[in-house]
Amino acid sequence: FETLPQQVAIVFLVVLLVEGAVLAWAYRSDVLALVTVLGGLATPLLMQTEYDNYTTFFLYLFALNSGVVLLLVRRDAPVFGTLSLLGTHLLFWSWAWANYHPEKFTAAMLFQVALLLLMRAEVWLGNLWVRRAIHVETLVRMVLVAGLSFAALYWLLEDNYQPWLGALAILMAATYAVEARLLLA
């Protein structure tokens, strides 16, 4: 039984998420932020279709995480970033195991790289630009971002780009070493 077409329902869900994020931001409410992040992560599960609309799925998850990053830059509440990161990767891996095909490689790769850069930008904007002390949870999330992103990138590149995987590991390690040095300074 379908009460609304899916295209209309997604608009309502996105409006509710944006409204929840604005209210969480304005009132500095952890409860509203938590409900908004959990609702945002539940939306792809509620909006499943018989065909794989992966570009919309990736754009939605990127927009959700962008909102969480903006919230984290404004507020010192790292738990929402960790929840969003773990939920996003859980959704990505559930999509990958059910729907991934090599023709979707470019979209999946772009999503993973964009998510990695976005999560690293949160540390730079929130902790270096705003000059806020770094929480232990932020450091743990940096390690999680590195590990989860590397696992996803490795999985995506393994079949066709095997010789480049070592270079990917060195590149990620070098950028994290530079970033750690800058954070310690």
Short mmCIF file of C-alpha atoms in Angstrom, two decimals:
data_model
loop_
_atom_site.label_atom_id
_atom_site.label_comp_id
_atom_site.label_asym_id
_atom_site.label_seq_id
_atom_site.Cartn_x
_atom_site.Cartn_y
_atom_site.Cartn_z
CA PHE A 1 0.00 0.00 0.00
CA GLU A 2 1.63 3.22 -1.15
CA THR A 3 0.22 6.51 0.17
CA LEU A 4 2.64 8.82 -1.66
CA PRO A 5 4.77 8.35 -4.74
CA GLN A 6 8.37 7.81 -3.77
CA GLN A 7 9.59 10.99 -5.47
CA VAL A 8 7.21 13.05 -3.30
CA ALA A 9 7.99 11.11 -0.13
CA ILE A 10 11.73 11.66 -0.48
CA VAL A 11 11.17 15.41 -0.73
CA PHE A 12 9.21 15.35 2.53
CA LEU A 13 11.89 13.27 4.26
CA VAL A 14 14.67 15.60 3.09
CA VAL A 15 12.70 18.66 4.23
CA LEU A 16 12.25 17.04 7.66
CA LEU A 17 15.98 16.30 7.86
CA VAL A 18 16.96 19.83 6.91
CA GLU A 19 14.47 21.24 9.40
CA GLY A 20 15.80 18.94 12.13
CA ALA A 21 19.37 19.97 11.37
CA VAL A 22 18.50 23.68 11.44
CA LEU A 23 16.67 23.29 14.74
CA ALA A 24 19.52 21.23 16.25
CA TRP A 25 21.95 23.92 15.14
CA ALA A 26 19.82 26.85 16.37
CA TYR A 27 18.94 25.34 19.75
CA ARG A 28 22.23 23.47 20.23
CA SER A 29 20.18 20.37 20.98
CA ASP A 30 21.99 17.04 21.09
CA VAL A 31 18.69 15.14 21.06
CA LEU A 32 17.51 16.87 17.87
CA ALA A 33 20.90 16.31 16.26
CA LEU A 34 20.84 12.62 17.20
CA VAL A 35 17.30 12.15 15.85
CA THR A 36 18.24 14.00 12.65
CA VAL A 37 21.36 11.89 12.03
CA LEU A 38 19.54 8.63 12.79
CA GLY A 39 16.61 9.70 10.61
CA GLY A 40 19.01 10.65 7.85
CA LEU A 41 20.66 7.25 7.99
CA ALA A 42 17.28 5.48 8.06
CA THR A 43 15.93 7.33 5.01
CA PRO A 44 17.72 5.16 2.38
CA LEU A 45 16.32 2.09 4.11
CA LEU A 46 12.81 3.54 4.00
CA MET A 47 13.09 4.58 0.34
CA GLN A 48 14.18 1.27 -1.21
CA THR A 49 13.08 0.55 -4.76
CA GLU A 50 13.30 -2.43 -7.07
CA TYR A 51 16.04 -0.76 -9.14
CA ASP A 52 19.38 0.56 -7.96
CA ASN A 53 19.45 4.35 -8.04
CA TYR A 54 23.02 4.49 -6.79
CA THR A 55 23.92 8.03 -7.91
CA THR A 56 21.04 9.49 -5.90
CA PHE A 57 21.99 7.24 -2.99
CA PHE A 58 25.59 8.48 -3.01
CA LEU A 59 24.59 12.13 -3.43
CA TYR A 60 22.13 11.81 -0.56
CA LEU A 61 24.72 10.25 1.77
CA PHE A 62 27.25 12.90 0.82
CA ALA A 63 24.72 15.67 1.54
CA LEU A 64 23.84 14.08 4.87
CA ASN A 65 27.48 13.88 5.89
CA SER A 66 28.07 17.46 4.70
CA GLY A 67 25.33 18.60 7.07
CA VAL A 68 26.91 16.62 9.90
CA VAL A 69 30.31 18.19 9.16
CA LEU A 70 28.78 21.68 9.26
CA LEU A 71 27.18 20.81 12.60
CA LEU A 72 30.53 19.55 13.92
CA VAL A 73 32.34 22.71 12.81
CA ARG A 74 29.79 24.84 14.67
CA ARG A 75 29.49 22.61 17.73
CA ASP A 76 31.81 20.46 19.74
CA ALA A 77 29.86 17.18 19.50
CA PRO A 78 32.05 14.54 17.84
CA VAL A 79 29.69 11.64 18.54
CA PHE A 80 27.48 12.72 15.62
CA GLY A 81 30.40 12.54 13.21
CA THR A 82 31.29 9.04 14.33
CA LEU A 83 27.67 7.90 14.15
CA SER A 84 27.29 9.39 10.67
CA LEU A 85 30.56 7.86 9.45
CA LEU A 86 29.76 4.37 10.74
CA GLY A 87 26.18 4.50 9.47
CA THR A 88 27.27 5.74 6.05
CA HIS A 89 29.82 2.96 5.67
CA LEU A 90 27.30 0.38 6.86
CA LEU A 91 24.86 1.62 4.20
CA PHE A 92 27.63 1.69 1.56
CA TRP A 93 28.72 -1.89 2.29
CA SER A 94 25.14 -3.17 2.33
CA TRP A 95 24.64 -1.51 -1.07
CA ALA A 96 27.96 -2.88 -2.36
CA TRP A 97 27.24 -6.48 -1.43
CA ALA A 98 23.77 -6.37 -2.98
CA ASN A 99 24.19 -4.08 -6.00
CA TYR A 100 27.81 -3.39 -6.96
CA HIS A 101 28.78 -4.06 -10.54
CA PRO A 102 31.97 -2.83 -12.29
CA GLU A 103 29.91 -0.35 -14.34
CA LYS A 104 29.21 1.48 -11.03
CA PHE A 105 32.93 1.73 -10.22
CA THR A 106 33.33 5.43 -11.04
CA ALA A 107 30.37 6.53 -8.92
CA ALA A 108 31.39 4.34 -5.97
CA MET A 109 35.00 5.53 -6.20
CA LEU A 110 34.03 9.20 -6.39
CA PHE A 111 31.72 8.77 -3.42
CA GLN A 112 34.41 7.15 -1.28
CA VAL A 113 37.04 9.78 -2.17
CA ALA A 114 34.55 12.63 -1.56
CA LEU A 115 33.53 11.13 1.80
CA LEU A 116 37.17 10.74 2.81
CA LEU A 117 37.95 14.36 1.92
CA LEU A 118 34.80 15.62 3.63
CA MET A 119 35.57 13.82 6.88
CA ARG A 120 39.13 15.09 6.84
CA ALA A 121 37.88 18.61 6.11
CA GLU A 122 35.84 18.45 9.30
CA VAL A 123 39.03 18.08 11.34
CA TRP A 124 40.67 20.97 9.49
CA LEU A 125 37.69 23.29 9.73
CA GLY A 126 36.59 22.41 13.23
CA ASN A 127 39.86 21.95 14.98
CA LEU A 128 42.47 23.92 13.10
CA TRP A 129 40.57 26.82 11.55
CA VAL A 130 38.25 27.41 14.53
CA ARG A 131 41.18 26.58 16.88
CA ARG A 132 39.25 24.14 19.01
CA ALA A 133 40.98 21.45 21.05
CA ILE A 134 40.78 18.00 19.51
CA HIS A 135 38.70 15.39 21.32
CA VAL A 136 39.87 11.82 21.69
CA GLU A 137 36.75 10.77 19.76
CA THR A 138 37.79 13.03 16.87
CA LEU A 139 41.17 11.29 16.77
CA VAL A 140 39.46 7.88 16.91
CA ARG A 141 37.18 8.97 14.06
CA MET A 142 40.23 10.04 12.02
CA VAL A 143 41.59 6.51 12.39
CA LEU A 144 38.17 5.07 11.50
CA VAL A 145 37.95 7.30 8.42
CA ALA A 146 41.39 6.14 7.31
CA GLY A 147 40.64 2.47 7.88
CA LEU A 148 37.12 2.41 6.45
CA SER A 149 38.04 4.54 3.45
CA PHE A 150 41.13 2.47 2.72
CA ALA A 151 39.11 -0.75 2.97
CA ALA A 152 36.49 0.57 0.54
CA LEU A 153 39.06 1.97 -1.89
CA TYR A 154 41.09 -1.24 -1.74
CA TRP A 155 37.97 -3.32 -2.41
CA LEU A 156 37.00 -1.12 -5.37
CA LEU A 157 40.52 -1.08 -6.88
CA GLU A 158 41.55 -4.67 -6.16
CA ASP A 159 40.35 -6.30 -9.38
CA ASN A 160 41.60 -3.86 -12.02
CA TYR A 161 44.29 -1.79 -10.29
CA GLN A 162 46.24 -4.31 -8.20
CA PRO A 163 49.68 -2.76 -8.91
CA TRP A 164 48.53 0.63 -7.60
CA LEU A 165 47.31 -0.55 -4.19
CA GLY A 166 50.71 -0.12 -2.56
CA ALA A 167 50.91 3.44 -3.88
CA LEU A 168 47.44 4.11 -2.44
CA ALA A 169 48.57 2.86 0.98
CA ILE A 170 51.71 5.01 0.91
CA LEU A 171 49.77 8.09 -0.26
CA MET A 172 47.18 7.72 2.49
CA ALA A 173 49.84 7.09 5.14
CA ALA A 174 51.88 10.12 4.02
CA THR A 175 48.90 12.47 4.03
CA TYR A 176 47.84 11.26 7.47
CA ALA A 177 51.40 11.69 8.77
CA VAL A 178 51.48 15.29 7.52
CA GLU A 179 48.05 15.94 8.96
CA ALA A 180 49.04 14.46 12.34
CA ARG A 181 52.14 16.64 12.41
CA LEU A 182 50.08 19.74 11.70
CA LEU A 183 47.56 18.77 14.40
CA LEU A 184 50.33 18.33 16.95
CA ALA A 185 51.72 21.76 16.07
#
